mmCIF file with all atom_site columns, C-alpha atoms in Angstrom:
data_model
loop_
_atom_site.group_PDB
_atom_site.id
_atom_site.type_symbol
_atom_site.label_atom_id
_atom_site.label_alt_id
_atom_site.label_comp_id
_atom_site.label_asym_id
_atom_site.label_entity_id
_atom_site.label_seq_id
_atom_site.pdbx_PDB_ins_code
_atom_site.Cartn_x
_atom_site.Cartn_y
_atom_site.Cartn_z
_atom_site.occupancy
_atom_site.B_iso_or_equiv
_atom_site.pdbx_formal_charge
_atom_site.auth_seq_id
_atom_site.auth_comp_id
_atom_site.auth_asym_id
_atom_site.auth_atom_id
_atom_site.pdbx_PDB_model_num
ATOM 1   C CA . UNK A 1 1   ? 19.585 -123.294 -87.284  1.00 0.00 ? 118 UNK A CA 1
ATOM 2   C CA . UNK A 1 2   ? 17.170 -122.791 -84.482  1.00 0.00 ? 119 UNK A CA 1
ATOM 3   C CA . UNK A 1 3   ? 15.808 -119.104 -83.638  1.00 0.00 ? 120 UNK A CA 1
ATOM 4   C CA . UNK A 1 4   ? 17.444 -118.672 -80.742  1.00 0.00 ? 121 UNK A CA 1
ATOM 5   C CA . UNK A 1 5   ? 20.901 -119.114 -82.896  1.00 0.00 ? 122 UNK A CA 1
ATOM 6   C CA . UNK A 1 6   ? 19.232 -116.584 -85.625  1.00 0.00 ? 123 UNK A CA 1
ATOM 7   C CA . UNK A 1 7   ? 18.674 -113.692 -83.306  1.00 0.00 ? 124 UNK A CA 1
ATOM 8   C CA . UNK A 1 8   ? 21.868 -113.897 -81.276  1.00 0.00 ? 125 UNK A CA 1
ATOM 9   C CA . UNK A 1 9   ? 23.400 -113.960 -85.004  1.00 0.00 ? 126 UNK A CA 1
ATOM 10  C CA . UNK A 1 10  ? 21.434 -110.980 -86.226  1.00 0.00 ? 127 UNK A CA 1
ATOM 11  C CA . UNK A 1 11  ? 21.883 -109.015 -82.565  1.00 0.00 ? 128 UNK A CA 1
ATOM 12  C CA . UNK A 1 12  ? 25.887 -109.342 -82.994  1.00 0.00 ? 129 UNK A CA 1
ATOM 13  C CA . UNK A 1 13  ? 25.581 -108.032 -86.789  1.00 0.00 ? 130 UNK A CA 1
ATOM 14  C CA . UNK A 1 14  ? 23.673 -105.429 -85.111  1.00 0.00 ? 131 UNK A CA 1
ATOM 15  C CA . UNK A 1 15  ? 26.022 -104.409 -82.448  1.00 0.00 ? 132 UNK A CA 1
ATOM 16  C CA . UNK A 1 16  ? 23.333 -105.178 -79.914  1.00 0.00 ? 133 UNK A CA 1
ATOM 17  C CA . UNK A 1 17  ? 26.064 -107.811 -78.275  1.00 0.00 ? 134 UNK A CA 1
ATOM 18  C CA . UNK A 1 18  ? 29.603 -108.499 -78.187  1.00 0.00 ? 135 UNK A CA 1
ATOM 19  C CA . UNK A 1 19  ? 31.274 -111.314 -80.198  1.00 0.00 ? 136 UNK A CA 1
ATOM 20  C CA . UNK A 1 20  ? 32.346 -112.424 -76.133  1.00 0.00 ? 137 UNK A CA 1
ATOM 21  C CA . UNK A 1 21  ? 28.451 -112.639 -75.486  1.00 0.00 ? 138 UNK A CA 1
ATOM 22  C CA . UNK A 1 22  ? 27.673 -114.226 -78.269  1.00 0.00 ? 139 UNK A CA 1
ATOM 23  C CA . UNK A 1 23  ? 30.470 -116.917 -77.723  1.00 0.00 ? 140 UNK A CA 1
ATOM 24  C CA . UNK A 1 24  ? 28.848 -117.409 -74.477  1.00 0.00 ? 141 UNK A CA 1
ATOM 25  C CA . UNK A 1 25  ? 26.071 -119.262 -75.901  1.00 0.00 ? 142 UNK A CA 1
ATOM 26  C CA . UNK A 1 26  ? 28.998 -121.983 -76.906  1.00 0.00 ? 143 UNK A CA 1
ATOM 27  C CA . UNK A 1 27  ? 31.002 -122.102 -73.625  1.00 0.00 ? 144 UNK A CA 1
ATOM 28  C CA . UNK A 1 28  ? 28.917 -125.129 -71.603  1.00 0.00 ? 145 UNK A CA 1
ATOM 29  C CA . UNK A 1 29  ? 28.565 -128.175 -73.753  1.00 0.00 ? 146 UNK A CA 1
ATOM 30  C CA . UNK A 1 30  ? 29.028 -127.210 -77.866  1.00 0.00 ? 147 UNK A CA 1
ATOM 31  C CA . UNK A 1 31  ? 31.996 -126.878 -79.300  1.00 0.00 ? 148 UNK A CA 1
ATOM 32  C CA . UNK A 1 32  ? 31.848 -123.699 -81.814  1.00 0.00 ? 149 UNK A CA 1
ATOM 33  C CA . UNK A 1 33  ? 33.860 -125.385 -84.942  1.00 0.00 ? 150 UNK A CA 1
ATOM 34  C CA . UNK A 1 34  ? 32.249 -128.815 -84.892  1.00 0.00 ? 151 UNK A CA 1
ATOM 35  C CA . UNK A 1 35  ? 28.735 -126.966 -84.092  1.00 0.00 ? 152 UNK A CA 1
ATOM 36  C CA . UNK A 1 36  ? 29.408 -124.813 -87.420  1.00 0.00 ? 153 UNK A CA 1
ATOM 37  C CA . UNK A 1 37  ? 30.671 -127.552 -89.597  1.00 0.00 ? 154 UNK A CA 1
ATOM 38  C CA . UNK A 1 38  ? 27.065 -129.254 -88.738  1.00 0.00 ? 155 UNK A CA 1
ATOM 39  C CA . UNK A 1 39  ? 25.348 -126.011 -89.333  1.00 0.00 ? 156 UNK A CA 1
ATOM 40  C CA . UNK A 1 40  ? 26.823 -125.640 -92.649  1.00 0.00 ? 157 UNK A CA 1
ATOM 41  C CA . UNK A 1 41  ? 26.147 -129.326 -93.518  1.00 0.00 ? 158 UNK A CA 1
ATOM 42  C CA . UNK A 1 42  ? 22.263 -128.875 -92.963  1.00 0.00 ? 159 UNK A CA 1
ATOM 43  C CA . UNK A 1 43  ? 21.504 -125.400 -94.155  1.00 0.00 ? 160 UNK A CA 1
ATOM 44  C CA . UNK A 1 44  ? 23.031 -126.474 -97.419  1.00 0.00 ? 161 UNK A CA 1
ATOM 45  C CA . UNK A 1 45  ? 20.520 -130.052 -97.390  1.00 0.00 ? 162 UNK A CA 1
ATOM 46  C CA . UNK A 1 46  ? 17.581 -127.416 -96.567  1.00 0.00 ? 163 UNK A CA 1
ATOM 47  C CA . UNK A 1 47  ? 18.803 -124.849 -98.906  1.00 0.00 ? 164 UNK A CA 1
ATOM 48  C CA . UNK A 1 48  ? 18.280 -122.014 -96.731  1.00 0.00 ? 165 UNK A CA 1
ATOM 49  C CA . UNK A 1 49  ? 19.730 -119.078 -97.913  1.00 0.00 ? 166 UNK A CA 1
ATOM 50  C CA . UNK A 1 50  ? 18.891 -116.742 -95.202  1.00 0.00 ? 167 UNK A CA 1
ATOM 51  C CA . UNK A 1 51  ? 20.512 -118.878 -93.132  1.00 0.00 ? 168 UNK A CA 1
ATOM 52  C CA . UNK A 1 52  ? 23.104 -119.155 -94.754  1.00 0.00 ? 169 UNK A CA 1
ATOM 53  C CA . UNK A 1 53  ? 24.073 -116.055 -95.070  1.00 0.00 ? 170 UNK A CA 1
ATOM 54  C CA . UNK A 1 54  ? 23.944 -115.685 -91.254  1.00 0.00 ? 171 UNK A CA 1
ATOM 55  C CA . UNK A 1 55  ? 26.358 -118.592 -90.746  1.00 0.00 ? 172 UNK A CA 1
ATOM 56  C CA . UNK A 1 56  ? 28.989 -116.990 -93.368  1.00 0.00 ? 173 UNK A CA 1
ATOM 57  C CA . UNK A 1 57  ? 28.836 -113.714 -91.206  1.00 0.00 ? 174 UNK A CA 1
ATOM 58  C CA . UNK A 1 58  ? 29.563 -116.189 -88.114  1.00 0.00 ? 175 UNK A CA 1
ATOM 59  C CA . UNK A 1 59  ? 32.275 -117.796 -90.326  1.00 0.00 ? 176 UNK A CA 1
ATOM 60  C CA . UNK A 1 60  ? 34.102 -115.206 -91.322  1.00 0.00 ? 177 UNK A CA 1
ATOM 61  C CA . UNK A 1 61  ? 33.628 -113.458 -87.770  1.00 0.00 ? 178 UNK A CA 1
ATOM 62  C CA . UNK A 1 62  ? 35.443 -115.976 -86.211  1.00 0.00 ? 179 UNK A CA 1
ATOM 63  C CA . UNK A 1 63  ? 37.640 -117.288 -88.684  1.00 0.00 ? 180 UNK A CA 1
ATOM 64  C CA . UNK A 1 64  ? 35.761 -120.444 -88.939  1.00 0.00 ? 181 UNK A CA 1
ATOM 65  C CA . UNK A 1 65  ? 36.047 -121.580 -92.843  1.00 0.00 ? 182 UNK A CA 1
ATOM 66  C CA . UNK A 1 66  ? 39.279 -123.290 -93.285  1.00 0.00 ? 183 UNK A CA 1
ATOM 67  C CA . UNK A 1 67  ? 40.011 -125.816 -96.302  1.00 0.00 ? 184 UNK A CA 1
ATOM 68  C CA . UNK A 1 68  ? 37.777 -128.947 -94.483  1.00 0.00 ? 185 UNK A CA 1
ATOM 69  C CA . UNK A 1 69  ? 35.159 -126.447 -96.270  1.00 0.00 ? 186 UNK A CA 1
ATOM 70  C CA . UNK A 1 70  ? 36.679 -126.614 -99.553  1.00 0.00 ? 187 UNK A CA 1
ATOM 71  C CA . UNK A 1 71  ? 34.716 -129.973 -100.782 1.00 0.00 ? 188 UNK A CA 1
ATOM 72  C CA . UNK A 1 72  ? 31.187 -127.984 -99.916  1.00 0.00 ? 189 UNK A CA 1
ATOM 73  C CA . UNK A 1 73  ? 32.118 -124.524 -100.567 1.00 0.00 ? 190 UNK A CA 1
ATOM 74  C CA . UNK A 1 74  ? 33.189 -125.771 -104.443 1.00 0.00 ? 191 UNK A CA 1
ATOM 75  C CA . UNK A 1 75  ? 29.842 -127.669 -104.484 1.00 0.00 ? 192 UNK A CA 1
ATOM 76  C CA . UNK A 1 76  ? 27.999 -124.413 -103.408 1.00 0.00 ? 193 UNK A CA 1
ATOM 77  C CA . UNK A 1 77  ? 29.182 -122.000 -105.332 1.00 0.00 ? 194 UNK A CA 1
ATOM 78  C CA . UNK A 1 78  ? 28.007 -123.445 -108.438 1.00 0.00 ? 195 UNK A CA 1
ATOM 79  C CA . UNK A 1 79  ? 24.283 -123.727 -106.908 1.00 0.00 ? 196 UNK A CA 1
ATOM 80  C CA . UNK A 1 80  ? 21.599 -121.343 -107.710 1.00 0.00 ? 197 UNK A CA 1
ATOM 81  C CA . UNK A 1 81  ? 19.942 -121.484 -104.564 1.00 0.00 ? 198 UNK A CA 1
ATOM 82  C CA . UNK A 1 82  ? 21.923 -118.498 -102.286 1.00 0.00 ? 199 UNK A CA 1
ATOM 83  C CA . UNK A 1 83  ? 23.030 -115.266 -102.779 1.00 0.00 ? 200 UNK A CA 1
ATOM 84  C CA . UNK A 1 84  ? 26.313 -116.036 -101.284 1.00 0.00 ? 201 UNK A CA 1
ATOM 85  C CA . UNK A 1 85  ? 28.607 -116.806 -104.677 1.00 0.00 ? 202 UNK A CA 1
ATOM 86  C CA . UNK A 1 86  ? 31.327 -113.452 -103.340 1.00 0.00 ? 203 UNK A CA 1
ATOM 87  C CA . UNK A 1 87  ? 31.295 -115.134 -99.560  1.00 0.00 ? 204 UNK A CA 1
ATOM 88  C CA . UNK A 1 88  ? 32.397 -118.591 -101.422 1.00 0.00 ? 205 UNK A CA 1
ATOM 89  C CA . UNK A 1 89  ? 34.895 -116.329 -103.522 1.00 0.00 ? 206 UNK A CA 1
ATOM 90  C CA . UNK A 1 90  ? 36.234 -114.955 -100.284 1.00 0.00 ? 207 UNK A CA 1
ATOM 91  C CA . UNK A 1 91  ? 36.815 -118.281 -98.726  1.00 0.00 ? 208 UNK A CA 1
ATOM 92  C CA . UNK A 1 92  ? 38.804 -119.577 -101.764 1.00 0.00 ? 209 UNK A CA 1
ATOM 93  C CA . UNK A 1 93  ? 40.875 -116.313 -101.482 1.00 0.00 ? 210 UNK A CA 1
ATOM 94  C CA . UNK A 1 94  ? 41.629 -117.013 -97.624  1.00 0.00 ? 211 UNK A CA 1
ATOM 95  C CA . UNK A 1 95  ? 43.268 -120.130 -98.662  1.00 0.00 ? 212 UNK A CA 1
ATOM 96  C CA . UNK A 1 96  ? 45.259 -119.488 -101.355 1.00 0.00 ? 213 UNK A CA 1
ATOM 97  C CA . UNK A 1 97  ? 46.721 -116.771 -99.150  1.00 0.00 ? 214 UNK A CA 1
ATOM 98  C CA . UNK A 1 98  ? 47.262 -119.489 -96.332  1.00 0.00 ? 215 UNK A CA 1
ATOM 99  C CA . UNK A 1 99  ? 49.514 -121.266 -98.716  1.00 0.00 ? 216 UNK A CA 1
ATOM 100 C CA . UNK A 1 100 ? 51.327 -118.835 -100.333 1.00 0.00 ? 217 UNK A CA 1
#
């Protein structure tokens, strides 16, 4: 995750900018999903769990963590590495309700 990314992430936590401004950053030539499916991919090789946190506010913001997750999230949440174990938890809820 570059900086740039990072503070737009932390200003929208912050209420400094909308989630229509932040979306801006996506709208010439990235694709949101695919961009956060790589994301996820290589904050979990670097195991960076500040970032990581940041990209499950962004996931859950935007309803981005459907069950193409599953194979990484069940990987993760057995890793000691992050803080984010009840964000995982979440994310395993969200599907079971999807296919109820």
């Amino acid at each position: 995750m570059n900086q740039e990314l990072r503070i737009r992430i932390k200003k929208l936590i912050g209420g400094e900018i909308t989630d229509l401004e932040f979306l801006d950053l996506f709208k010439e030539n990235i694709e949101i999903t695919s961009y956060f499916d790589k994301l996820l991919e290589v904050i979990c090789t670097e195991k960076n769990k500040d970032d990581l946190g940041l990209l499950f506010y962004i996931g859950f913001t935007f309803d981005l963590f459907d069950e193409r997750h599953l194979e990484r999230l069940t990987q993760l949440i057995t890793e000691a590495w992050h803080t984010a174990h009840e964000d995982i938890a979440g994310c395993f809820n969200i599907f079971n309700q999807i296919h109820r």
